[in-house]
Every structure is written in C-alpha cells, then in structure tokens.
Amino acid sequence: MLDNMIFKQLMKHSFTIPVEVTYPNGKTEKYGNGAPQVKIKVNEKIPVKDLLRNASITLGEAYMDKKIEVSGSLQVLINSAYESANSFLNNNKFKRFLPKQSHSEESSKNDVQSHYDLGNDFYKLWLDKTMIYSCAYFEKPDDSLEEAQMNKVHHILKKLDPKPGSSLLDIGCGWGTLMLTAAREYNMNVVGITLSEEQYNAVKQRIKDEGLEDQAEVLLEDYRELDHLPFDYITSVGMFEHVGEENLGEYFNTISRYLKSNGVALIHGITRQQGGAYNGWINKYIFPGSYVPGLNENLTHIIESGMQVADIEMLRRHYQRTLEMWTDNFHKVLPEVRKMHDERFIRMWDLYLQACAASFESGNIDVIQYLISKGPSARTLPMTRDYMYKD
C-alpha cells in the first residue's frame, strides 16, 4: 500500500505535460491540465526501493519487460520529466552514485564490442549510407540524414584547415567515412583506429575497394597503444564518452602526445554543461562503461595536457534531430529488426533512441566540438572563422 502511494506521488509531480496513468489495480489517474498527451499503463507494481536504488535502471527495465507501456511519444514523455523540477530524474532523493566503472584496455575492448559488434547488418538497417553513428550537422532545414552526416564530416575537416599531404589520425574511426573522405577529397594520409572488429573489417575492405591503400590505414588497437609518429591533425568523434571519468586526463594527454608541435585536433563528443554524469540504464544495457563528462572537466584536461582551445561549438539541436531521424528509420525497419532480435531488445533500443533525443531536447546533455591546438591557440589557423564555411 505504501509503495502504491509513493509511486502515485512520484507520477503526480514528474511531468510538465498532462499525463494519464493506469495503475495495476485498473484505476486511472490524470495529472496536469487538459487532454493527456501521453498515456502510461503500469501493469505490475514498481517497488519504491528499486526506484530509490536507481530510477533509470528500474523504469528502463520495466519498459523493456512491458511492466510499463506507453501510448504516445516516449521522447515527449521523457523530455517532460527532464523539464519537471520535481521529477524522479531531477530530485536529489532519487539520484544515486553508481559504482566506479572499469576502463582497463581489456574492459574498454569488451565495452566497445558489446555495442558496435551487434553487426554491421543491424546498423545498415537504420543508419544512412555513410554509416556514421554520431551527431549530424544540418546546414539546411531540408537536409537529408545522409547530407547532414557528410556536412558534419566536411565541417570537421574544414575546421582543421588541412594541408594536402599532411597526416591525420582518427581516434575511434567508426565505419571510416571521415578518415576516407580526408584521404580521398583532402589528399591527406590517414590512420584510423577502432576496437570494433566489425568496424575494422568494414573499413579495411573500403580502403581496398576505393584504392586508398597508399593513403589510408586502419588499426584494431587501443588508442593508448598506438606506435606511430606524431600527426599533423587528429580527429576523434564520439569517443571520449567511452573512456571513463578516470581516464579523461589520459585521453587528452594521449592526443597531445600524438600531435606535432602546433598540430590541430577536432574533438567531438557528448558533454554536459551542468557537469559530468553517469546513467545507470545506459551503462547497463547500451554503452557499458560510459561517462558523459562536464564541459569544465574537458577544458581542464585540455589545458593540463599542454594544449589550448581555439574554438568551441555546441551542436545539441543537431543531435536531437539526428536521433529523431534515427528513430523514424528504426521504426520503419522493425520487421527486419525482428528477424535479428527479440521484442525486449527492440523496446530497449527504441527507448534508448527516444530517451537520448529527449535528453538533448531538454538540455540535459549537449554535444560539443572542441577545436584545440598543441601550443598557442590557433597559431596555424586563419584569423577568423570564415574559412570553416568556404567551399
């Protein structure tokens, strides 16, 4: 009885939109003014002690297991919870620190492979042809996802102001579109590194297919163990969220060590302007070992590693839109996904995509591009930002 009363109070104060909740006993309550925008059906009692232990894991698993069902947009519902000051997502009574994550080289390899080695065929279903699995960049309102992803690739490379024949290291190269574009269109000599065997095999084949063996190389290797000469430029997209809070300093020190004097790096990743944070459900089911660092943390590590900041750009709204397009794509190919995975996996992945979109929409997290240089800031770059936007 006490659990039911506390859970009802939790629902009552957790949303900024009108919501209808049907409880396990069949009774329905409406919270907020106006017609419900989202309807929640609670099929089984949710123990309050589990919510107190970790609300994100408890509610995420309840959704995966159909203990909770939602009619309407998950993104709208979760964004509303982030915007409510009294929500379980914001109330300190329901926030708990997670155990420290392990980020040895072996655990990092396992973490990456648990997500990215789900299979290239799975990602091909709902990503675009570029196979880029990070925030796109929408230059025009009607940009397709593929156009926006290529916009992002060129936006990153243009920021470096690269010279033909120069060397580029791409840390966490994904399926290779950025590094191979740099080789093919910017005449750079590139090295990409990944811990995903699926990505490594795909990039290696692309290098062969595109005849770029003299300019491009991909390595299945930990970023901390690279044995190469320093590089003129470094890119790293969607990588530092996976290295762990305790290894952020080492990550930026490694970038500094791999950069030539006056070299330039573009580091692109999810960042919280409010300070670093873990998410229990994301860590358990989607990205084991993940940690979203705070803006102040990253800036401190950049400076302490002997580098300086040349430019910072926030792309939060671009990632919200990217995730919304991925969600639409995912929903369109559900019949194909069902041939690969069960319904629990599908509900998990749908929740992941929509929850992330809501988190960006609410400003709970951001995605930021850091343009940094080894030595005085932007010593080798043009005086204004105009060069970043020229064809």
mmCIF file of C-alpha atoms in Angstrom:
data_model
loop_
_atom_site.group_PDB
_atom_site.id
_atom_site.type_symbol
_atom_site.label_atom_id
_atom_site.label_comp_id
_atom_site.label_asym_id
_atom_site.label_seq_id
_atom_site.Cartn_x
_atom_site.Cartn_y
_atom_site.Cartn_z
ATOM 1 C CA MET A 1 0.000 0.000 0.000
ATOM 2 C CA LEU A 2 2.787 2.412 0.939
ATOM 3 C CA ASP A 3 4.609 1.638 -2.320
ATOM 4 C CA ASN A 4 1.473 2.453 -4.312
ATOM 5 C CA MET A 5 1.011 5.794 -2.518
ATOM 6 C CA ILE A 6 4.631 6.832 -3.021
ATOM 7 C CA PHE A 7 4.610 5.754 -6.678
ATOM 8 C CA LYS A 8 1.448 7.775 -7.309
ATOM 9 C CA GLN A 9 3.034 10.840 -5.731
ATOM 10 C CA LEU A 10 6.056 10.277 -7.926
ATOM 11 C CA MET A 11 3.892 10.238 -11.055
ATOM 12 C CA LYS A 12 1.896 13.236 -9.926
ATOM 13 C CA HIS A 13 4.906 15.553 -9.815
ATOM 14 C CA SER A 14 7.116 14.120 -12.561
ATOM 15 C CA PHE A 15 5.790 15.688 -15.763
ATOM 16 C CA THR A 16 5.144 19.138 -17.226
ATOM 17 C CA ILE A 17 2.558 17.819 -19.693
ATOM 18 C CA PRO A 18 -0.869 16.290 -18.955
ATOM 19 C CA VAL A 19 -0.443 12.544 -18.484
ATOM 20 C CA GLU A 20 -2.864 9.692 -17.851
ATOM 21 C CA VAL A 21 -1.633 6.783 -15.714
ATOM 22 C CA THR A 22 -3.442 3.457 -15.339
ATOM 23 C CA TYR A 23 -2.260 1.514 -12.297
ATOM 24 C CA PRO A 24 -2.085 -2.286 -11.806
ATOM 25 C CA ASN A 25 -5.435 -2.289 -9.962
ATOM 26 C CA GLY A 26 -7.117 -0.843 -13.076
ATOM 27 C CA LYS A 27 -7.670 2.631 -11.657
ATOM 28 C CA THR A 28 -6.773 5.578 -13.879
ATOM 29 C CA GLU A 29 -5.469 8.961 -12.738
ATOM 30 C CA LYS A 30 -4.984 12.100 -14.817
ATOM 31 C CA TYR A 31 -2.193 14.524 -13.927
ATOM 32 C CA GLY A 32 -1.960 18.032 -15.343
ATOM 33 C CA ASN A 33 -4.496 20.183 -17.125
ATOM 34 C CA GLY A 34 -6.012 19.337 -20.496
ATOM 35 C CA ALA A 35 -6.262 16.188 -22.552
ATOM 36 C CA PRO A 36 -3.461 13.690 -21.854
ATOM 37 C CA GLN A 37 -0.612 13.932 -24.335
ATOM 38 C CA VAL A 38 0.772 10.567 -23.241
ATOM 39 C CA LYS A 39 -0.854 7.576 -21.551
ATOM 40 C CA ILE A 40 1.087 5.270 -19.239
ATOM 41 C CA LYS A 41 -0.111 1.805 -18.251
ATOM 42 C CA VAL A 42 1.586 0.252 -15.222
ATOM 43 C CA ASN A 43 0.998 -3.498 -15.481
ATOM 44 C CA GLU A 44 2.959 -4.511 -12.381
ATOM 45 C CA LYS A 45 3.805 -2.802 -9.119
ATOM 46 C CA ILE A 46 7.166 -0.993 -9.193
ATOM 47 C CA PRO A 47 8.888 -1.329 -5.785
ATOM 48 C CA VAL A 48 9.873 2.091 -4.453
ATOM 49 C CA LYS A 49 13.088 0.643 -3.019
ATOM 50 C CA ASP A 50 14.159 -0.190 -6.585
ATOM 51 C CA LEU A 51 13.384 3.353 -7.696
ATOM 52 C CA LEU A 52 15.402 4.715 -4.801
ATOM 53 C CA ARG A 53 18.300 2.430 -5.706
ATOM 54 C CA ASN A 54 18.370 3.541 -9.342
ATOM 55 C CA ALA A 55 15.342 5.067 -11.047
ATOM 56 C CA SER A 56 16.724 4.928 -14.598
ATOM 57 C CA ILE A 57 17.510 1.200 -14.413
ATOM 58 C CA THR A 58 14.237 0.330 -12.686
ATOM 59 C CA LEU A 59 11.992 2.227 -15.088
ATOM 60 C CA GLY A 60 14.053 1.293 -18.147
ATOM 61 C CA GLU A 61 13.816 -2.406 -17.331
ATOM 62 C CA ALA A 62 10.118 -2.051 -16.530
ATOM 63 C CA TYR A 63 9.554 -0.637 -20.017
ATOM 64 C CA MET A 64 11.692 -3.337 -21.657
ATOM 65 C CA ASP A 65 9.741 -6.065 -19.825
ATOM 66 C CA LYS A 66 6.314 -4.487 -20.538
ATOM 67 C CA LYS A 67 5.689 -3.843 -16.866
ATOM 68 C CA ILE A 68 5.127 -0.305 -18.136
ATOM 69 C CA GLU A 69 3.571 0.516 -21.511
ATOM 70 C CA VAL A 70 3.386 3.942 -23.109
ATOM 71 C CA SER A 71 0.850 5.224 -25.641
ATOM 72 C CA GLY A 72 2.264 8.313 -27.313
ATOM 73 C CA SER A 73 5.775 9.635 -27.767
ATOM 74 C CA LEU A 74 8.460 8.357 -25.395
ATOM 75 C CA GLN A 75 10.570 11.360 -26.340
ATOM 76 C CA VAL A 76 7.825 13.807 -25.337
ATOM 77 C CA LEU A 77 7.264 11.973 -22.054
ATOM 78 C CA ILE A 78 10.946 11.812 -21.084
ATOM 79 C CA ASN A 79 11.614 15.395 -22.139
ATOM 80 C CA SER A 80 8.713 16.430 -19.886
ATOM 81 C CA ALA A 81 10.277 14.514 -16.994
ATOM 82 C CA TYR A 82 13.617 16.269 -17.542
ATOM 83 C CA GLU A 83 11.862 19.638 -17.576
ATOM 84 C CA SER A 84 9.987 18.976 -14.332
ATOM 85 C CA ALA A 85 11.992 20.204 -11.333
ATOM 86 C CA ASN A 86 10.254 17.643 -9.099
ATOM 87 C CA SER A 87 10.702 14.664 -11.406
ATOM 88 C CA PHE A 88 12.495 11.497 -10.339
ATOM 89 C CA LEU A 89 15.153 12.464 -12.902
ATOM 90 C CA ASN A 90 15.930 15.722 -11.092
ATOM 91 C CA ASN A 91 15.019 15.146 -7.445
ATOM 92 C CA ASN A 92 18.151 14.502 -5.375
ATOM 93 C CA LYS A 93 16.259 11.950 -3.289
ATOM 94 C CA PHE A 94 16.211 9.664 -6.311
ATOM 95 C CA LYS A 95 19.753 10.241 -7.566
ATOM 96 C CA ARG A 96 22.377 7.691 -6.660
ATOM 97 C CA PHE A 97 26.058 7.376 -7.469
ATOM 98 C CA LEU A 98 26.982 4.314 -9.497
ATOM 99 C CA PRO A 99 29.966 2.071 -8.739
ATOM 100 C CA LYS A 100 33.184 3.226 -10.355
ATOM 101 C CA GLN A 101 33.493 1.931 -13.919
ATOM 102 C CA SER A 102 36.420 -0.167 -15.112
ATOM 103 C CA HIS A 103 38.342 1.118 -18.125
ATOM 104 C CA SER A 104 41.306 -1.169 -18.480
ATOM 105 C CA GLU A 105 42.264 -1.864 -22.089
ATOM 106 C CA GLU A 106 40.516 -5.241 -21.886
ATOM 107 C CA SER A 107 37.304 -3.827 -20.413
ATOM 108 C CA SER A 108 37.287 -0.981 -22.955
ATOM 109 C CA LYS A 109 37.562 -3.521 -25.763
ATOM 110 C CA ASN A 110 34.681 -5.548 -24.320
ATOM 111 C CA ASP A 111 32.569 -2.414 -23.835
ATOM 112 C CA VAL A 112 33.038 -1.285 -27.441
ATOM 113 C CA GLN A 113 32.403 -4.717 -28.910
ATOM 114 C CA SER A 114 29.227 -5.228 -26.866
ATOM 115 C CA HIS A 115 27.670 -2.258 -28.694
ATOM 116 C CA TYR A 116 29.355 -1.817 -32.066
ATOM 117 C CA ASP A 117 29.709 -5.513 -32.815
ATOM 118 C CA LEU A 118 25.959 -6.087 -32.818
ATOM 119 C CA GLY A 119 26.604 -6.488 -36.522
ATOM 120 C CA ASN A 120 27.048 -4.188 -39.498
ATOM 121 C CA ASP A 121 23.779 -5.530 -40.931
ATOM 122 C CA PHE A 122 21.856 -4.209 -37.916
ATOM 123 C CA TYR A 123 23.249 -0.690 -38.220
ATOM 124 C CA LYS A 124 22.819 -0.665 -42.008
ATOM 125 C CA LEU A 125 19.072 -1.026 -41.495
ATOM 126 C CA TRP A 126 18.562 2.394 -39.900
ATOM 127 C CA LEU A 127 21.713 4.459 -40.379
ATOM 128 C CA ASP A 128 22.173 6.212 -43.721
ATOM 129 C CA LYS A 129 24.607 5.192 -46.463
ATOM 130 C CA THR A 130 27.535 6.931 -44.759
ATOM 131 C CA MET A 131 27.253 4.533 -41.794
ATOM 132 C CA ILE A 132 28.069 7.439 -39.475
ATOM 133 C CA TYR A 133 26.827 6.803 -35.946
ATOM 134 C CA SER A 134 27.196 10.250 -34.383
ATOM 135 C CA CYS A 135 25.616 13.696 -34.483
ATOM 136 C CA ALA A 136 24.895 15.015 -37.982
ATOM 137 C CA TYR A 137 25.146 18.689 -38.998
ATOM 138 C CA PHE A 138 22.089 20.245 -40.630
ATOM 139 C CA GLU A 139 23.147 23.192 -42.762
ATOM 140 C CA LYS A 140 19.678 23.496 -44.354
ATOM 141 C CA PRO A 141 16.231 22.663 -42.948
ATOM 142 C CA ASP A 142 15.586 20.070 -45.651
ATOM 143 C CA ASP A 143 18.931 18.261 -45.441
ATOM 144 C CA SER A 144 18.552 14.501 -45.565
ATOM 145 C CA LEU A 145 20.334 12.476 -42.903
ATOM 146 C CA GLU A 146 22.999 11.425 -45.402
ATOM 147 C CA GLU A 147 23.567 15.028 -46.494
ATOM 148 C CA ALA A 148 23.757 16.175 -42.872
ATOM 149 C CA GLN A 149 26.290 13.478 -41.993
ATOM 150 C CA MET A 150 28.529 14.480 -44.877
ATOM 151 C CA ASN A 151 28.064 18.108 -43.845
ATOM 152 C CA LYS A 152 29.452 17.096 -40.442
ATOM 153 C CA VAL A 153 32.453 15.332 -41.967
ATOM 154 C CA HIS A 154 33.379 18.370 -44.041
ATOM 155 C CA HIS A 155 32.634 20.764 -41.167
ATOM 156 C CA ILE A 156 35.139 18.882 -39.002
ATOM 157 C CA LEU A 157 37.818 18.649 -41.689
ATOM 158 C CA LYS A 158 37.430 22.294 -42.725
ATOM 159 C CA LYS A 159 37.914 23.396 -39.123
ATOM 160 C CA LEU A 160 41.350 21.779 -39.184
ATOM 161 C CA ASP A 161 42.323 23.822 -42.278
ATOM 162 C CA PRO A 162 44.268 20.766 -43.503
ATOM 163 C CA LYS A 163 47.126 20.907 -45.983
ATOM 164 C CA PRO A 164 47.458 18.343 -48.819
ATOM 165 C CA GLY A 165 49.909 15.589 -47.956
ATOM 166 C CA SER A 166 49.536 16.146 -44.222
ATOM 167 C CA SER A 167 48.863 13.327 -41.756
ATOM 168 C CA LEU A 168 45.628 12.676 -39.860
ATOM 169 C CA LEU A 169 44.840 10.289 -37.010
ATOM 170 C CA ASP A 170 41.151 9.447 -36.455
ATOM 171 C CA ILE A 171 40.671 8.005 -32.945
ATOM 172 C CA GLY A 172 37.532 5.879 -32.902
ATOM 173 C CA CYS A 173 37.126 5.878 -36.678
ATOM 174 C CA GLY A 174 33.760 4.094 -36.835
ATOM 175 C CA TRP A 175 32.992 2.759 -40.304
ATOM 176 C CA GLY A 176 35.602 5.052 -41.827
ATOM 177 C CA THR A 177 33.686 7.780 -43.652
ATOM 178 C CA LEU A 178 35.556 10.708 -42.071
ATOM 179 C CA MET A 179 39.067 9.283 -42.487
ATOM 180 C CA LEU A 180 38.439 8.093 -46.059
ATOM 181 C CA THR A 181 36.893 11.428 -47.042
ATOM 182 C CA ALA A 182 40.035 13.120 -45.693
ATOM 183 C CA ALA A 183 42.192 10.835 -47.837
ATOM 184 C CA ARG A 184 40.078 10.990 -50.979
ATOM 185 C CA GLU A 185 38.950 14.642 -51.037
ATOM 186 C CA TYR A 186 41.588 16.445 -48.942
ATOM 187 C CA ASN A 187 44.608 14.414 -50.110
ATOM 188 C CA MET A 188 45.663 13.529 -46.566
ATOM 189 C CA ASN A 189 47.496 10.475 -45.278
ATOM 190 C CA VAL A 190 45.237 8.928 -42.664
ATOM 191 C CA VAL A 191 45.284 6.341 -39.902
ATOM 192 C CA GLY A 192 42.070 5.231 -38.208
ATOM 193 C CA ILE A 193 41.854 3.182 -35.017
ATOM 194 C CA THR A 194 38.943 1.217 -33.576
ATOM 195 C CA LEU A 195 38.331 -1.569 -31.061
ATOM 196 C CA SER A 196 35.363 -2.949 -33.018
ATOM 197 C CA GLU A 197 36.217 -5.944 -35.178
ATOM 198 C CA GLU A 198 33.088 -5.345 -37.282
ATOM 199 C CA GLN A 199 34.158 -1.761 -37.997
ATOM 200 C CA TYR A 200 37.793 -2.726 -38.573
ATOM 201 C CA ASN A 201 36.861 -5.326 -41.194
ATOM 202 C CA ALA A 202 34.456 -2.936 -42.916
ATOM 203 C CA VAL A 203 36.982 -0.079 -43.098
ATOM 204 C CA LYS A 204 39.751 -2.359 -44.312
ATOM 205 C CA GLN A 205 37.506 -3.506 -47.153
ATOM 206 C CA ARG A 206 36.529 0.086 -48.000
ATOM 207 C CA ILE A 207 40.187 1.104 -48.237
ATOM 208 C CA LYS A 208 40.770 -1.715 -50.713
ATOM 209 C CA ASP A 209 37.598 -1.041 -52.691
ATOM 210 C CA GLU A 210 38.386 2.681 -53.009
ATOM 211 C CA GLY A 211 42.026 2.107 -53.935
ATOM 212 C CA LEU A 212 43.333 4.117 -50.991
ATOM 213 C CA GLU A 213 45.955 1.651 -49.719
ATOM 214 C CA ASP A 214 48.759 4.206 -50.232
ATOM 215 C CA GLN A 215 46.960 6.874 -48.174
ATOM 216 C CA ALA A 216 44.834 5.086 -45.572
ATOM 217 C CA GLU A 217 45.381 2.521 -42.852
ATOM 218 C CA VAL A 218 43.033 1.155 -40.199
ATOM 219 C CA LEU A 219 44.193 -0.489 -36.962
ATOM 220 C CA LEU A 220 42.354 -2.705 -34.490
ATOM 221 C CA GLU A 221 44.039 -1.203 -31.480
ATOM 222 C CA ASP A 222 43.507 0.647 -28.209
ATOM 223 C CA TYR A 223 44.032 4.389 -28.593
ATOM 224 C CA ARG A 224 46.554 4.282 -25.735
ATOM 225 C CA GLU A 225 48.863 1.836 -27.515
ATOM 226 C CA LEU A 226 49.402 3.459 -30.905
ATOM 227 C CA ASP A 227 53.038 3.266 -32.048
ATOM 228 C CA HIS A 228 53.192 5.861 -34.810
ATOM 229 C CA LEU A 229 54.966 9.143 -35.475
ATOM 230 C CA PRO A 230 53.175 12.321 -34.335
ATOM 231 C CA PHE A 231 50.426 13.592 -36.631
ATOM 232 C CA ASP A 232 49.661 17.000 -38.112
ATOM 233 C CA TYR A 233 45.985 16.605 -37.248
ATOM 234 C CA ILE A 234 43.782 14.460 -35.036
ATOM 235 C CA THR A 235 40.035 13.899 -35.112
ATOM 236 C CA SER A 236 38.020 11.960 -32.566
ATOM 237 C CA VAL A 237 34.238 11.781 -32.852
ATOM 238 C CA GLY A 238 32.001 10.257 -30.165
ATOM 239 C CA MET A 239 34.977 8.731 -28.368
ATOM 240 C CA PHE A 240 35.682 10.423 -25.033
ATOM 241 C CA GLU A 241 32.261 9.422 -23.649
ATOM 242 C CA HIS A 242 33.594 5.848 -23.580
ATOM 243 C CA VAL A 243 36.990 6.274 -21.929
ATOM 244 C CA GLY A 244 35.646 6.759 -18.387
ATOM 245 C CA GLU A 245 35.879 9.607 -15.902
ATOM 246 C CA GLU A 246 39.167 8.336 -14.500
ATOM 247 C CA ASN A 247 40.791 8.186 -17.961
ATOM 248 C CA LEU A 248 39.787 11.554 -19.409
ATOM 249 C CA GLY A 249 43.119 13.096 -18.468
ATOM 250 C CA GLU A 250 44.981 10.233 -20.146
ATOM 251 C CA TYR A 251 42.798 10.566 -23.245
ATOM 252 C CA PHE A 252 43.685 14.238 -23.755
ATOM 253 C CA ASN A 253 47.337 13.617 -22.813
ATOM 254 C CA THR A 254 47.429 10.928 -25.499
ATOM 255 C CA ILE A 255 46.051 13.351 -28.080
ATOM 256 C CA SER A 256 48.678 15.899 -27.074
ATOM 257 C CA ARG A 257 51.432 13.259 -27.322
ATOM 258 C CA TYR A 258 50.319 12.188 -30.816
ATOM 259 C CA LEU A 259 50.123 15.771 -32.129
ATOM 260 C CA LYS A 260 53.077 17.524 -33.709
ATOM 261 C CA SER A 261 54.096 20.892 -32.320
ATOM 262 C CA ASN A 262 51.415 23.393 -33.410
ATOM 263 C CA GLY A 263 49.245 20.483 -34.569
ATOM 264 C CA VAL A 264 45.471 20.842 -34.518
ATOM 265 C CA ALA A 265 42.773 18.467 -33.263
ATOM 266 C CA LEU A 266 38.993 18.458 -33.543
ATOM 267 C CA ILE A 267 37.367 16.546 -30.699
ATOM 268 C CA HIS A 268 33.606 15.998 -30.989
ATOM 269 C CA GLY A 269 31.601 14.395 -28.208
ATOM 270 C CA ILE A 270 28.656 14.370 -25.835
ATOM 271 C CA THR A 271 29.209 16.760 -22.933
ATOM 272 C CA ARG A 272 27.093 18.023 -20.037
ATOM 273 C CA GLN A 273 27.250 21.743 -19.446
ATOM 274 C CA GLN A 274 25.987 21.074 -15.886
ATOM 275 C CA GLY A 275 28.858 18.710 -15.015
ATOM 276 C CA GLY A 276 29.684 15.078 -15.652
ATOM 277 C CA ALA A 277 27.213 12.243 -15.067
ATOM 278 C CA TYR A 278 26.556 8.523 -15.399
ATOM 279 C CA ASN A 279 23.231 6.966 -16.393
ATOM 280 C CA GLY A 280 22.575 3.595 -14.815
ATOM 281 C CA TRP A 281 20.356 2.153 -17.549
ATOM 282 C CA ILE A 282 22.590 3.351 -20.415
ATOM 283 C CA ASN A 283 25.625 1.868 -18.660
ATOM 284 C CA LYS A 284 23.934 -1.474 -18.060
ATOM 285 C CA TYR A 285 22.261 -2.024 -21.435
ATOM 286 C CA ILE A 286 23.637 0.273 -24.145
ATOM 287 C CA PHE A 287 27.127 1.653 -23.508
ATOM 288 C CA PRO A 288 28.875 -0.246 -20.696
ATOM 289 C CA GLY A 289 31.456 1.949 -19.013
ATOM 290 C CA SER A 290 30.131 5.207 -20.465
ATOM 291 C CA TYR A 291 30.503 8.552 -18.703
ATOM 292 C CA VAL A 292 29.396 11.919 -20.085
ATOM 293 C CA PRO A 293 31.984 14.474 -18.938
ATOM 294 C CA GLY A 294 31.238 18.028 -17.933
ATOM 295 C CA LEU A 295 32.334 20.953 -20.085
ATOM 296 C CA ASN A 296 34.565 22.210 -17.287
ATOM 297 C CA GLU A 297 36.231 18.779 -16.954
ATOM 298 C CA ASN A 298 37.145 18.620 -20.617
ATOM 299 C CA LEU A 299 38.505 22.164 -20.675
ATOM 300 C CA THR A 300 40.622 21.463 -17.601
ATOM 301 C CA HIS A 301 42.067 18.295 -19.133
ATOM 302 C CA ILE A 302 42.778 20.050 -22.441
ATOM 303 C CA ILE A 303 44.730 22.800 -20.694
ATOM 304 C CA GLU A 304 46.550 20.432 -18.343
ATOM 305 C CA SER A 305 47.668 18.312 -21.316
ATOM 306 C CA GLY A 306 49.559 21.265 -22.769
ATOM 307 C CA MET A 307 47.002 22.183 -25.434
ATOM 308 C CA GLN A 308 44.863 25.280 -25.905
ATOM 309 C CA VAL A 309 41.298 25.830 -27.098
ATOM 310 C CA ALA A 310 40.858 27.559 -30.453
ATOM 311 C CA ASP A 311 37.080 27.219 -30.862
ATOM 312 C CA ILE A 312 34.054 25.586 -29.232
ATOM 313 C CA GLU A 313 30.730 24.876 -30.953
ATOM 314 C CA MET A 314 27.580 23.418 -29.391
ATOM 315 C CA LEU A 315 25.504 21.115 -31.609
ATOM 316 C CA ARG A 316 22.781 19.986 -29.174
ATOM 317 C CA ARG A 317 19.841 20.647 -31.506
ATOM 318 C CA HIS A 318 21.616 18.853 -34.346
ATOM 319 C CA TYR A 319 21.906 15.681 -32.252
ATOM 320 C CA GLN A 320 18.265 15.870 -31.206
ATOM 321 C CA ARG A 321 17.273 15.961 -34.867
ATOM 322 C CA THR A 322 19.721 13.186 -35.760
ATOM 323 C CA LEU A 323 18.211 10.921 -33.100
ATOM 324 C CA GLU A 324 14.674 11.722 -34.219
ATOM 325 C CA MET A 325 15.597 10.676 -37.765
ATOM 326 C CA TRP A 326 17.271 7.501 -36.499
ATOM 327 C CA THR A 327 14.112 6.720 -34.507
ATOM 328 C CA ASP A 328 11.936 7.152 -37.595
ATOM 329 C CA ASN A 329 14.284 4.921 -39.599
ATOM 330 C CA PHE A 330 14.317 2.307 -36.832
ATOM 331 C CA HIS A 331 10.516 2.190 -36.710
ATOM 332 C CA LYS A 332 10.327 1.759 -40.494
ATOM 333 C CA VAL A 333 12.557 -1.313 -40.463
ATOM 334 C CA LEU A 334 11.090 -3.087 -37.421
ATOM 335 C CA PRO A 335 10.046 -6.141 -39.483
ATOM 336 C CA GLU A 336 13.697 -6.637 -40.455
ATOM 337 C CA VAL A 337 14.961 -5.967 -36.921
ATOM 338 C CA ARG A 338 12.567 -8.641 -35.602
ATOM 339 C CA LYS A 339 14.387 -11.188 -37.761
ATOM 340 C CA MET A 340 17.559 -10.410 -35.776
ATOM 341 C CA HIS A 341 16.386 -9.563 -32.262
ATOM 342 C CA ASP A 342 13.545 -10.197 -29.821
ATOM 343 C CA GLU A 343 10.909 -7.721 -28.632
ATOM 344 C CA ARG A 344 12.791 -6.903 -25.438
ATOM 345 C CA PHE A 345 15.806 -5.776 -27.482
ATOM 346 C CA ILE A 346 13.542 -3.713 -29.752
ATOM 347 C CA ARG A 347 11.886 -1.954 -26.813
ATOM 348 C CA MET A 348 15.320 -1.357 -25.286
ATOM 349 C CA TRP A 349 16.685 0.191 -28.493
ATOM 350 C CA ASP A 350 13.573 2.293 -29.073
ATOM 351 C CA LEU A 351 13.792 3.614 -25.517
ATOM 352 C CA TYR A 352 17.477 4.375 -25.973
ATOM 353 C CA LEU A 353 16.969 6.417 -29.154
ATOM 354 C CA GLN A 354 13.973 8.385 -27.876
ATOM 355 C CA ALA A 355 15.392 8.938 -24.381
ATOM 356 C CA CYS A 356 18.597 10.354 -25.865
ATOM 357 C CA ALA A 357 16.603 12.646 -28.161
ATOM 358 C CA ALA A 358 14.671 13.880 -25.125
ATOM 359 C CA SER A 359 17.862 14.399 -23.157
ATOM 360 C CA PHE A 360 19.309 16.608 -25.897
ATOM 361 C CA GLU A 361 15.994 18.408 -26.365
ATOM 362 C CA SER A 362 15.803 19.286 -22.672
ATOM 363 C CA GLY A 363 19.444 20.418 -22.479
ATOM 364 C CA ASN A 364 20.289 17.665 -20.021
ATOM 365 C CA ILE A 365 23.183 16.795 -22.326
ATOM 366 C CA ASP A 366 24.914 18.598 -25.195
ATOM 367 C CA VAL A 367 27.307 17.661 -27.970
ATOM 368 C CA ILE A 368 30.302 19.920 -28.396
ATOM 369 C CA GLN A 369 33.115 20.282 -30.908
ATOM 370 C CA TYR A 370 36.428 21.356 -29.373
ATOM 371 C CA LEU A 371 38.982 22.756 -31.805
ATOM 372 C CA ILE A 372 42.306 22.583 -29.969
ATOM 373 C CA SER A 373 45.966 23.084 -30.794
ATOM 374 C CA LYS A 374 49.239 21.949 -29.314
ATOM 375 C CA GLY A 375 50.856 25.197 -28.421
ATOM 376 C CA PRO A 376 49.376 28.713 -28.602
ATOM 377 C CA SER A 377 45.736 28.629 -29.654
ATOM 378 C CA ALA A 378 45.133 28.509 -33.399
ATOM 379 C CA ARG A 379 48.659 29.646 -34.258
ATOM 380 C CA THR A 380 48.480 27.987 -37.672
ATOM 381 C CA LEU A 381 44.792 28.713 -38.353
ATOM 382 C CA PRO A 382 43.205 31.701 -40.156
ATOM 383 C CA MET A 383 42.338 34.734 -38.029
ATOM 384 C CA THR A 384 38.544 34.403 -38.379
ATOM 385 C CA ARG A 385 36.009 31.587 -38.669
ATOM 386 C CA ASP A 386 35.240 32.413 -42.286
ATOM 387 C CA TYR A 387 37.495 29.630 -43.583
ATOM 388 C CA MET A 388 35.297 26.992 -41.896
ATOM 389 C CA TYR A 389 32.346 27.806 -44.164
ATOM 390 C CA LYS A 390 34.008 28.254 -47.545
ATOM 391 C CA ASP A 391 33.588 25.584 -50.216
#
